[in-house]
Amino acid sequence: MPERKQPPVSRDELNECRRCPLWRNATQGVPGAGAVHARIMLVGEQPGSQEDLQGSPFVGPAGHLLDEALQAAGLDRDKLFMTNAVKHFKFEWRGKRRLHKSPAQQEIEACNLWLERELEKVHPTVVVALGATAARAVLGRKSVTLAGMMETPVEHQGRLVIATYHPSFALRQRSDEARAAAFERIVRSLRAAARLARGVKTG
Protein backbone atom coordinates (compact mmCIF):
# COMPACT_ATOMS: atom_id res chain seq x y z
CA MET A 1 0.00 0.00 0.00
CA PRO A 2 1.25 3.53 -0.74
CA GLU A 3 2.61 5.31 2.34
CA ARG A 4 0.24 7.95 3.68
CA LYS A 5 1.70 8.81 7.08
CA GLN A 6 2.95 12.26 8.04
CA PRO A 7 1.69 14.46 5.19
CA PRO A 8 4.12 17.24 4.22
CA VAL A 9 1.74 19.97 5.42
CA SER A 10 -0.83 19.53 8.18
CA ARG A 11 -4.29 21.08 8.35
CA ASP A 12 -3.40 22.63 11.71
CA GLU A 13 -0.50 24.48 10.11
CA LEU A 14 -2.74 25.84 7.37
CA ASN A 15 -5.42 26.86 9.87
CA GLU A 16 -2.81 28.88 11.74
CA CYS A 17 -1.41 30.48 8.56
CA ARG A 18 -1.84 34.26 8.28
CA ARG A 19 0.34 34.85 5.23
CA CYS A 20 -2.69 36.15 3.28
CA PRO A 21 -6.30 37.08 4.21
CA LEU A 22 -8.03 34.03 2.68
CA TRP A 23 -8.17 32.21 6.04
CA ARG A 24 -10.73 34.73 7.33
CA ASN A 25 -13.67 33.43 5.28
CA ALA A 26 -12.65 29.84 4.57
CA THR A 27 -13.93 26.98 6.71
CA GLN A 28 -10.47 25.44 6.97
CA GLY A 29 -7.19 25.01 5.16
CA VAL A 30 -7.03 22.10 2.72
CA PRO A 31 -3.64 20.35 2.63
CA GLY A 32 -2.54 17.97 -0.08
CA ALA A 33 -3.32 14.29 0.27
CA GLY A 34 -2.20 10.99 -1.20
CA ALA A 35 0.89 8.84 -1.42
CA VAL A 36 3.73 10.61 0.38
CA HIS A 37 6.38 9.46 -2.10
CA ALA A 38 4.28 9.54 -5.27
CA ARG A 39 5.99 9.72 -8.64
CA ILE A 40 3.20 11.96 -9.92
CA MET A 41 1.82 15.02 -8.14
CA LEU A 42 -1.30 16.81 -9.38
CA VAL A 43 -1.59 20.50 -8.53
CA GLY A 44 -4.84 22.41 -8.93
CA GLU A 45 -5.68 26.06 -8.36
CA GLN A 46 -7.43 26.11 -4.97
CA PRO A 47 -10.02 24.16 -2.96
CA GLY A 48 -13.63 24.49 -4.05
CA SER A 49 -16.70 24.70 -1.85
CA GLN A 50 -16.87 20.97 -1.11
CA GLU A 51 -13.13 20.75 -0.51
CA ASP A 52 -13.42 23.67 1.92
CA LEU A 53 -16.19 21.91 3.83
CA GLN A 54 -14.66 18.43 3.81
CA GLY A 55 -11.02 19.44 4.20
CA SER A 56 -9.73 17.23 1.37
CA PRO A 57 -8.61 18.10 -2.17
CA PHE A 58 -10.59 17.18 -5.29
CA VAL A 59 -13.75 15.83 -3.64
CA GLY A 60 -16.26 18.11 -5.40
CA PRO A 61 -17.66 18.00 -8.96
CA ALA A 62 -14.28 18.81 -10.55
CA GLY A 63 -12.69 16.10 -8.43
CA HIS A 64 -15.25 13.55 -9.59
CA LEU A 65 -14.51 14.41 -13.22
CA LEU A 66 -10.80 14.15 -12.47
CA ASP A 67 -11.39 10.66 -11.05
CA GLU A 68 -12.98 9.69 -14.37
CA ALA A 69 -10.00 11.11 -16.26
CA LEU A 70 -7.55 9.25 -14.02
CA GLN A 71 -9.42 6.01 -14.62
CA ALA A 72 -9.42 6.61 -18.39
CA ALA A 73 -5.68 7.30 -18.24
CA GLY A 74 -5.00 4.13 -16.27
CA LEU A 75 -3.80 5.96 -13.14
CA ASP A 76 -4.59 4.94 -9.56
CA ARG A 77 -5.52 7.93 -7.39
CA ASP A 78 -4.17 6.14 -4.32
CA LYS A 79 -0.68 6.18 -5.84
CA LEU A 80 -0.72 9.93 -6.56
CA PHE A 81 -0.32 13.03 -4.44
CA MET A 82 -2.96 15.72 -5.02
CA THR A 83 -2.87 19.29 -3.81
CA ASN A 84 -3.59 22.90 -4.75
CA ALA A 85 -1.46 25.99 -5.29
CA VAL A 86 -3.63 27.93 -2.82
CA LYS A 87 -4.79 26.15 0.31
CA HIS A 88 -7.89 28.19 1.28
CA PHE A 89 -11.11 28.60 -0.70
CA LYS A 90 -11.53 32.08 -2.19
CA PHE A 91 -15.12 32.89 -3.04
CA GLU A 92 -17.82 35.51 -3.30
CA TRP A 93 -21.42 35.16 -2.21
CA ARG A 94 -24.12 34.97 -4.90
CA GLY A 95 -27.31 34.75 -2.92
CA LYS A 96 -26.78 31.73 -0.69
CA ARG A 97 -24.16 30.19 -2.96
CA ARG A 98 -20.39 30.53 -2.62
CA LEU A 99 -18.92 31.04 -6.07
CA HIS A 100 -15.26 30.45 -6.86
CA LYS A 101 -13.11 33.54 -7.25
CA SER A 102 -9.64 33.28 -8.78
CA PRO A 103 -6.79 33.88 -6.34
CA ALA A 104 -4.62 36.96 -6.78
CA GLN A 105 -0.92 36.69 -7.54
CA GLN A 106 0.02 37.77 -4.02
CA GLU A 107 -2.17 35.00 -2.59
CA ILE A 108 -0.49 32.44 -4.84
CA GLU A 109 2.91 33.71 -3.73
CA ALA A 110 1.91 33.70 -0.06
CA CYS A 111 0.93 30.04 -0.33
CA ASN A 112 4.08 29.05 -2.19
CA LEU A 113 5.75 28.12 1.10
CA TRP A 114 3.33 25.21 1.54
CA LEU A 115 3.45 24.04 -2.07
CA GLU A 116 7.25 24.06 -2.05
CA ARG A 117 7.28 21.95 1.10
CA GLU A 118 4.95 19.42 -0.52
CA LEU A 119 7.11 19.30 -3.63
CA GLU A 120 10.26 18.84 -1.55
CA LYS A 121 8.84 16.11 0.70
CA VAL A 122 6.94 14.14 -1.94
CA HIS A 123 9.73 14.66 -4.49
CA PRO A 124 7.64 13.64 -7.53
CA THR A 125 9.19 12.80 -10.87
CA VAL A 126 6.34 14.53 -12.71
CA VAL A 127 4.03 17.37 -11.73
CA VAL A 128 0.74 17.80 -13.58
CA ALA A 129 -0.38 21.42 -13.33
CA LEU A 130 -4.14 21.61 -13.70
CA GLY A 131 -4.72 25.04 -15.21
CA ALA A 132 -2.65 28.20 -15.64
CA THR A 133 -2.72 29.24 -11.97
CA ALA A 134 -1.22 25.90 -10.94
CA ALA A 135 1.40 26.12 -13.68
CA ARG A 136 2.43 29.62 -12.57
CA ALA A 137 2.70 28.48 -8.96
CA VAL A 138 4.74 25.36 -9.74
CA LEU A 139 7.15 27.20 -12.04
CA GLY A 140 7.32 30.38 -9.99
CA ARG A 141 6.31 32.53 -12.95
CA LYS A 142 3.78 35.35 -13.20
CA SER A 143 2.59 34.19 -16.62
CA VAL A 144 2.64 30.93 -18.56
CA THR A 145 1.36 29.71 -21.91
CA LEU A 146 -0.81 26.75 -20.99
CA ALA A 147 -1.17 25.46 -24.55
CA GLY A 148 2.58 25.17 -25.03
CA MET A 149 3.07 23.23 -21.83
CA MET A 150 0.37 20.76 -22.83
CA GLU A 151 2.50 19.59 -25.72
CA THR A 152 6.00 19.98 -24.28
CA PRO A 153 6.84 19.22 -20.63
CA VAL A 154 9.08 21.76 -18.88
CA GLU A 155 11.99 20.70 -16.70
CA HIS A 156 12.01 22.64 -13.44
CA GLN A 157 14.09 22.03 -10.32
CA GLY A 158 14.86 18.46 -11.30
CA ARG A 159 11.32 17.43 -12.16
CA LEU A 160 9.14 17.48 -15.27
CA VAL A 161 6.08 19.71 -15.32
CA ILE A 162 3.25 19.13 -17.77
CA ALA A 163 0.14 21.30 -17.86
CA THR A 164 -3.43 20.63 -18.86
CA TYR A 165 -6.92 21.97 -18.29
CA HIS A 166 -8.36 22.03 -14.81
CA PRO A 167 -11.38 19.68 -14.67
CA SER A 168 -13.57 22.66 -13.80
CA PHE A 169 -12.76 24.06 -17.25
CA ALA A 170 -14.34 20.99 -18.83
CA LEU A 171 -17.38 21.32 -16.56
CA ARG A 172 -17.89 24.92 -17.66
CA GLN A 173 -18.12 24.06 -21.37
CA ARG A 174 -21.61 24.62 -22.72
CA SER A 175 -21.67 21.97 -25.42
CA ASP A 176 -21.21 18.23 -25.09
CA GLU A 177 -18.59 18.35 -27.84
CA ALA A 178 -16.50 21.01 -26.11
CA ARG A 179 -16.81 19.23 -22.77
CA ALA A 180 -15.71 15.93 -24.33
CA ALA A 181 -12.75 17.59 -26.07
CA ALA A 182 -11.54 19.20 -22.83
CA PHE A 183 -11.93 15.93 -20.97
CA GLU A 184 -9.95 14.05 -23.62
CA ARG A 185 -7.19 16.68 -23.44
CA ILE A 186 -6.93 16.09 -19.68
CA VAL A 187 -6.77 12.34 -20.21
CA ARG A 188 -4.04 12.70 -22.84
CA SER A 189 -1.97 14.83 -20.45
CA LEU A 190 -2.40 12.32 -17.63
CA ARG A 191 -1.29 9.50 -19.94
CA ALA A 192 1.75 11.57 -20.91
CA ALA A 193 2.52 12.11 -17.23
CA ALA A 194 2.34 8.37 -16.63
CA ARG A 195 4.82 7.74 -19.45
CA LEU A 196 7.16 10.42 -18.16
CA ALA A 197 7.03 8.95 -14.66
CA ARG A 198 8.09 5.62 -16.14
CA GLY A 199 10.97 7.30 -17.95
CA VAL A 200 9.37 7.01 -21.39
CA LYS A 201 9.75 10.04 -23.63
CA THR A 202 6.61 11.65 -24.99
CA GLY A 203 6.07 13.19 -28.38
PDB file of N, CA, C and O in Angstrom, residues 121-166:
ATOM      1  N   LYS A 121       9.021  17.341  -0.079  1.00  0.00           N
ATOM      2  CA  LYS A 121       8.835  16.112   0.701  1.00  0.00           C
ATOM      3  C   LYS A 121       8.370  14.949  -0.158  1.00  0.00           C
ATOM      4  O   LYS A 121       8.825  13.817  -0.004  1.00  0.00           O
ATOM      5  N   VAL A 122       7.444  15.206  -1.063  1.00  0.00           N
ATOM      6  CA  VAL A 122       6.943  14.137  -1.937  1.00  0.00           C
ATOM      7  C   VAL A 122       7.990  13.793  -2.994  1.00  0.00           C
ATOM      8  O   VAL A 122       8.171  12.636  -3.360  1.00  0.00           O
ATOM      9  N   HIS A 123       8.667  14.815  -3.492  1.00  0.00           N
ATOM     10  CA  HIS A 123       9.732  14.657  -4.493  1.00  0.00           C
ATOM     11  C   HIS A 123       9.224  13.875  -5.715  1.00  0.00           C
ATOM     12  O   HIS A 123       9.783  12.830  -6.078  1.00  0.00           O
ATOM     13  N   PRO A 124       8.170  14.361  -6.364  1.00  0.00           N
ATOM     14  CA  PRO A 124       7.643  13.638  -7.530  1.00  0.00           C
ATOM     15  C   PRO A 124       8.574  13.740  -8.728  1.00  0.00           C
ATOM     16  O   PRO A 124       9.349  14.689  -8.856  1.00  0.00           O
ATOM     17  N   THR A 125       8.466  12.759  -9.600  1.00  0.00           N
ATOM     18  CA  THR A 125       9.190  12.803 -10.873  1.00  0.00           C
ATOM     19  C   THR A 125       8.496  13.746 -11.843  1.00  0.00           C
ATOM     20  O   THR A 125       9.142  14.467 -12.604  1.00  0.00           O
ATOM     21  N   VAL A 126       7.159  13.733 -11.792  1.00  0.00           N
ATOM     22  CA  VAL A 126       6.342  14.528 -12.715  1.00  0.00           C
ATOM     23  C   VAL A 126       5.286  15.299 -11.923  1.00  0.00           C
ATOM     24  O   VAL A 126       4.665  14.747 -11.015  1.00  0.00           O
ATOM     25  N   VAL A 127       5.106  16.549 -12.293  1.00  0.00           N
ATOM     26  CA  VAL A 127       4.029  17.374 -11.731  1.00  0.00           C
ATOM     27  C   VAL A 127       3.054  17.706 -12.851  1.00  0.00           C
ATOM     28  O   VAL A 127       3.462  18.192 -13.909  1.00  0.00           O
ATOM     29  N   VAL A 128       1.784  17.429 -12.626  1.00  0.00           N
ATOM     30  CA  VAL A 128       0.742  17.805 -13.576  1.00  0.00           C
ATOM     31  C   VAL A 128       0.059  19.052 -13.030  1.00  0.00           C
ATOM     32  O   VAL A 128      -0.591  19.013 -11.987  1.00  0.00           O
ATOM     33  N   ALA A 129       0.242  20.164 -13.725  1.00  0.00           N
ATOM     34  CA  ALA A 129      -0.378  21.421 -13.328  1.00  0.00           C
ATOM     35  C   ALA A 129      -1.750  21.511 -13.999  1.00  0.00           C
ATOM     36  O   ALA A 129      -1.842  21.534 -15.225  1.00  0.00           O
ATOM     37  N   LEU A 130      -2.773  21.553 -13.190  1.00  0.00           N
ATOM     38  CA  LEU A 130      -4.144  21.611 -13.700  1.00  0.00           C
ATOM     39  C   LEU A 130      -4.572  23.073 -13.805  1.00  0.00           C
ATOM     40  O   LEU A 130      -5.056  23.675 -12.848  1.00  0.00           O
ATOM     41  N   GLY A 131      -4.353  23.651 -14.972  1.00  0.00           N
ATOM     42  CA  GLY A 131      -4.717  25.043 -15.206  1.00  0.00           C
ATOM     43  C   GLY A 131      -3.533  25.985 -15.089  1.00  0.00           C
ATOM     44  O   GLY A 131      -2.465  25.640 -14.570  1.00  0.00           O
ATOM     45  N   ALA A 132      -3.732  27.219 -15.578  1.00  0.00           N
ATOM     46  CA  ALA A 132      -2.648  28.202 -15.644  1.00  0.00           C
ATOM     47  C   ALA A 132      -2.193  28.649 -14.264  1.00  0.00           C
ATOM     48  O   ALA A 132      -0.997  28.879 -14.050  1.00  0.00           O
ATOM     49  N   THR A 133      -3.116  28.804 -13.316  1.00  0.00           N
ATOM     50  CA  THR A 133      -2.719  29.237 -11.971  1.00  0.00           C
ATOM     51  C   THR A 133      -1.769  28.230 -11.351  1.00  0.00           C
ATOM     52  O   THR A 133      -0.744  28.595 -10.765  1.00  0.00           O
ATOM     53  N   ALA A 134      -2.090  26.951 -11.471  1.00  0.00           N
ATOM     54  CA  ALA A 134      -1.216  25.905 -10.935  1.00  0.00           C
ATOM     55  C   ALA A 134       0.136  25.923 -11.623  1.00  0.00           C
ATOM     56  O   ALA A 134       1.176  25.784 -10.976  1.00  0.00           O
ATOM     57  N   ALA A 135       0.140  26.094 -12.935  1.00  0.00           N
ATOM     58  CA  ALA A 135       1.402  26.120 -13.676  1.00  0.00           C
ATOM     59  C   ALA A 135       2.269  27.293 -13.230  1.00  0.00           C
ATOM     60  O   ALA A 135       3.488  27.146 -13.055  1.00  0.00           O
ATOM     61  N   ARG A 136       1.672  28.460 -13.037  1.00  0.00           N
ATOM     62  CA  ARG A 136       2.431  29.622 -12.568  1.00  0.00           C
ATOM     63  C   ARG A 136       3.015  29.355 -11.188  1.00  0.00           C
ATOM     64  O   ARG A 136       4.174  29.699 -10.913  1.00  0.00           O
ATOM     65  N   ALA A 137       2.230  28.743 -10.324  1.00  0.00           N
ATOM     66  CA  ALA A 137       2.697  28.480  -8.962  1.00  0.00           C
ATOM     67  C   ALA A 137       3.840  27.475  -8.949  1.00  0.00           C
ATOM     68  O   ALA A 137       4.839  27.666  -8.251  1.00  0.00           O
ATOM     69  N   VAL A 138       3.712  26.409  -9.722  1.00  0.00           N
ATOM     70  CA  VAL A 138       4.739  25.365  -9.736  1.00  0.00           C
ATOM     71  C   VAL A 138       6.042  25.890 -10.317  1.00  0.00           C
ATOM     72  O   VAL A 138       7.132  25.584  -9.810  1.00  0.00           O
ATOM     73  N   LEU A 139       5.949  26.706 -11.363  1.00  0.00           N
ATOM     74  CA  LEU A 139       7.145  27.203 -12.041  1.00  0.00           C
ATOM     75  C   LEU A 139       7.671  28.503 -11.444  1.00  0.00           C
ATOM     76  O   LEU A 139       8.768  28.948 -11.807  1.00  0.00           O
ATOM     77  N   GLY A 140       6.895  29.119 -10.565  1.00  0.00           N
ATOM     78  CA  GLY A 140       7.324  30.385  -9.988  1.00  0.00           C
ATOM     79  C   GLY A 140       7.318  31.521 -10.986  1.00  0.00           C
ATOM     80  O   GLY A 140       8.137  32.439 -10.906  1.00  0.00           O
ATOM     81  N   ARG A 141       6.403  31.494 -11.925  1.00  0.00           N
ATOM     82  CA  ARG A 141       6.306  32.528 -12.952  1.00  0.00           C
ATOM     83  C   ARG A 141       4.998  33.304 -12.803  1.00  0.00           C
ATOM     84  O   ARG A 141       4.011  32.775 -12.296  1.00  0.00           O
ATOM     85  N   LYS A 142       4.997  34.545 -13.269  1.00  0.00           N
ATOM     86  CA  LYS A 142       3.780  35.350 -13.201  1.00  0.00           C
ATOM     87  C   LYS A 142       2.877  35.136 -14.413  1.00  0.00           C
ATOM     88  O   LYS A 142       1.719  35.549 -14.408  1.00  0.00           O
ATOM     89  N   SER A 143       3.417  34.516 -15.453  1.00  0.00           N
ATOM     90  CA  SER A 143       2.589  34.187 -16.619  1.00  0.00           C
ATOM     91  C   SER A 143       3.146  32.930 -17.277  1.00  0.00           C
ATOM     92  O   SER A 143       4.356  32.704 -17.267  1.00  0.00           O
ATOM     93  N   VAL A 144       2.251  32.136 -17.828  1.00  0.00           N
ATOM     94  CA  VAL A 144       2.642  30.933 -18.559  1.00  0.00           C
ATOM     95  C   VAL A 144       1.725  30.788 -19.766  1.00  0.00           C
ATOM     96  O   VAL A 144       0.619  31.330 -19.789  1.00  0.00           O
ATOM     97  N   THR A 145       2.190  30.048 -20.759  1.00  0.00           N
ATOM     98  CA  THR A 145       1.359  29.707 -21.912  1.00  0.00           C
ATOM     99  C   THR A 145       0.920  28.262 -21.741  1.00  0.00           C
ATOM    100  O   THR A 145       1.715  27.338 -21.948  1.00  0.00           O
ATOM    101  N   LEU A 146      -0.318  28.080 -21.322  1.00  0.00           N
ATOM    102  CA  LEU A 146      -0.809  26.752 -20.994  1.00  0.00           C
ATOM    103  C   LEU A 146      -0.744  25.817 -22.195  1.00  0.00           C
ATOM    104  O   LEU A 146      -0.319  24.661 -22.071  1.00  0.00           O
ATOM    105  N   ALA A 147      -1.130  26.309 -23.362  1.00  0.00           N
ATOM    106  CA  ALA A 147      -1.170  25.456 -24.551  1.00  0.00           C
ATOM    107  C   ALA A 147       0.200  24.860 -24.860  1.00  0.00           C
ATOM    108  O   ALA A 147       0.319  23.685 -25.205  1.00  0.00           O
ATOM    109  N   GLY A 148       1.244  25.664 -24.740  1.00  0.00           N
ATOM    110  CA  GLY A 148       2.575  25.171 -25.034  1.00  0.00           C
ATOM    111  C   GLY A 148       3.027  24.082 -24.086  1.00  0.00           C
ATOM    112  O   GLY A 148       3.672  23.115 -24.484  1.00  0.00           O
ATOM    113  N   MET A 149       2.673  24.219 -22.820  1.00  0.00           N
ATOM    114  CA  MET A 149       3.070  23.227 -21.827  1.00  0.00           C
ATOM    115  C   MET A 149       2.276  21.937 -21.934  1.00  0.00           C
ATOM    116  O   MET A 149       2.685  20.905 -21.410  1.00  0.00           O
ATOM    117  N   MET A 150       1.139  21.986 -22.607  1.00  0.00           N
ATOM    118  CA  MET A 150       0.368  20.764 -22.827  1.00  0.00           C
ATOM    119  C   MET A 150       1.113  19.819 -23.771  1.00  0.00           C
ATOM    120  O   MET A 150       1.022  18.603 -23.637  1.00  0.00           O
ATOM    121  N   GLU A 151       1.828  20.393 -24.711  1.00  0.00           N
ATOM    122  CA  GLU A 151       2.499  19.591 -25.717  1.00  0.00           C
ATOM    123  C   GLU A 151       3.941  19.252 -25.337  1.00  0.00           C
ATOM    124  O   GLU A 151       4.451  18.198 -25.707  1.00  0.00           O
ATOM    125  N   THR A 152       4.583  20.163 -24.606  1.00  0.00           N
ATOM    126  CA  THR A 152       5.996  19.979 -24.284  1.00  0.00           C
ATOM    127  C   THR A 152       6.221  20.156 -22.788  1.00  0.00           C
ATOM    128  O   THR A 152       6.101  21.273 -22.277  1.00  0.00           O
ATOM    129  N   PRO A 153       6.555  19.096 -22.062  1.00  0.00           N
ATOM    130  CA  PRO A 153       6.839  19.219 -20.635  1.00  0.00           C
ATOM    131  C   PRO A 153       8.029  20.158 -20.395  1.00  0.00           C
ATOM    132  O   PRO A 153       8.937  20.266 -21.227  1.00  0.00           O
ATOM    133  N   VAL A 154       8.017  20.837 -19.262  1.00  0.00           N
ATOM    134  CA  VAL A 154       9.078  21.759 -18.877  1.00  0.00           C
ATOM    135  C   VAL A 154       9.850  21.148 -17.721  1.00  0.00           C
ATOM    136  O   VAL A 154       9.258  20.658 -16.756  1.00  0.00           O
ATOM    137  N   GLU A 155      11.174  21.166 -17.815  1.00  0.00           N
ATOM    138  CA  GLU A 155      11.985  20.696 -16.699  1.00  0.00           C
ATOM    139  C   GLU A 155      12.194  21.842 -15.728  1.00  0.00           C
ATOM    140  O   GLU A 155      12.601  22.941 -16.115  1.00  0.00           O
ATOM    141  N   HIS A 156      11.912  21.592 -14.454  1.00  0.00           N
ATOM    142  CA  HIS A 156      12.009  22.645 -13.440  1.00  0.00           C
ATOM    143  C   HIS A 156      12.432  22.030 -12.116  1.00  0.00           C
ATOM    144  O   HIS A 156      11.764  21.143 -11.591  1.00  0.00           O
ATOM    145  N   GLN A 157      13.563  22.481 -11.616  1.00  0.00           N
ATOM    146  CA  GLN A 157      14.088  22.032 -10.321  1.00  0.00           C
ATOM    147  C   GLN A 157      14.162  20.503 -10.225  1.00  0.00           C
ATOM    148  O   GLN A 157      13.779  19.904  -9.226  1.00  0.00           O
ATOM    149  N   GLY A 158      14.632  19.898 -11.313  1.00  0.00           N
ATOM    150  CA  GLY A 158      14.861  18.464 -11.303  1.00  0.00           C
ATOM    151  C   GLY A 158      13.641  17.604 -11.535  1.00  0.00           C
ATOM    152  O   GLY A 158      13.717  16.370 -11.408  1.00  0.00           O
ATOM    153  N   ARG A 159      12.523  18.217 -11.866  1.00  0.00           N
ATOM    154  CA  ARG A 159      11.319  17.431 -12.159  1.00  0.00           C
ATOM    155  C   ARG A 159      10.682  17.933 -13.451  1.00  0.00           C
ATOM    156  O   ARG A 159      10.963  19.044 -13.915  1.00  0.00           O
ATOM    157  N   LEU A 160       9.839  17.110 -14.040  1.00  0.00           N
ATOM    158  CA  LEU A 160       9.144  17.483 -15.267  1.00  0.00           C
ATOM    159  C   LEU A 160       7.755  18.002 -14.932  1.00  0.00           C
ATOM    160  O   LEU A 160       7.034  17.407 -14.122  1.00  0.00           O
ATOM    161  N   VAL A 161       7.389  19.100 -15.550  1.00  0.00           N
ATOM    162  CA  VAL A 161       6.081  19.715 -15.324  1.00  0.00           C
ATOM    163  C   VAL A 161       5.317  19.708 -16.631  1.00  0.00           C
ATOM    164  O   VAL A 161       5.801  20.211 -17.650  1.00  0.00           O
ATOM    165  N   ILE A 162       4.137  19.125 -16.604  1.00  0.00           N
ATOM    166  CA  ILE A 162       3.250  19.132 -17.769  1.00  0.00           C
ATOM    167  C   ILE A 162       1.936  19.773 -17.349  1.00  0.00           C
ATOM    168  O   ILE A 162       1.472  19.577 -16.218  1.00  0.00           O
ATOM    169  N   ALA A 163       1.370  20.574 -18.202  1.00  0.00           N
ATOM    170  CA  ALA A 163       0.139  21.295 -17.864  1.00  0.00           C
ATOM    171  C   ALA A 163      -1.031  20.785 -18.681  1.00  0.00           C
ATOM    172  O   ALA A 163      -0.862  20.238 -19.774  1.00  0.00           O
ATOM    173  N   THR A 164      -2.203  20.973 -18.145  1.00  0.00           N
ATOM    174  CA  THR A 164      -3.428  20.628 -18.863  1.00  0.00           C
ATOM    175  C   THR A 164      -4.567  21.452 -18.289  1.00  0.00           C
ATOM    176  O   THR A 164      -4.367  22.278 -17.391  1.00  0.00           O
ATOM    177  N   TYR A 165      -5.764  21.248 -18.817  1.00  0.00           N
ATOM    178  CA  TYR A 165      -6.917  21.974 -18.291  1.00  0.00           C
ATOM    179  C   TYR A 165      -7.249  21.514 -16.875  1.00  0.00           C
ATOM    180  O   TYR A 165      -7.065  20.342 -16.532  1.00  0.00           O
ATOM    181  N   HIS A 166      -7.762  22.425 -16.083  1.00  0.00           N
ATOM    182  CA  HIS A 166      -8.357  22.030 -14.813  1.00  0.00           C
ATOM    183  C   HIS A 166      -9.693  21.369 -15.126  1.00  0.00           C
ATOM    184  O   HIS A 166     -10.397  21.783 -16.054  1.00  0.00           O
TER     185      HIS A 166
END
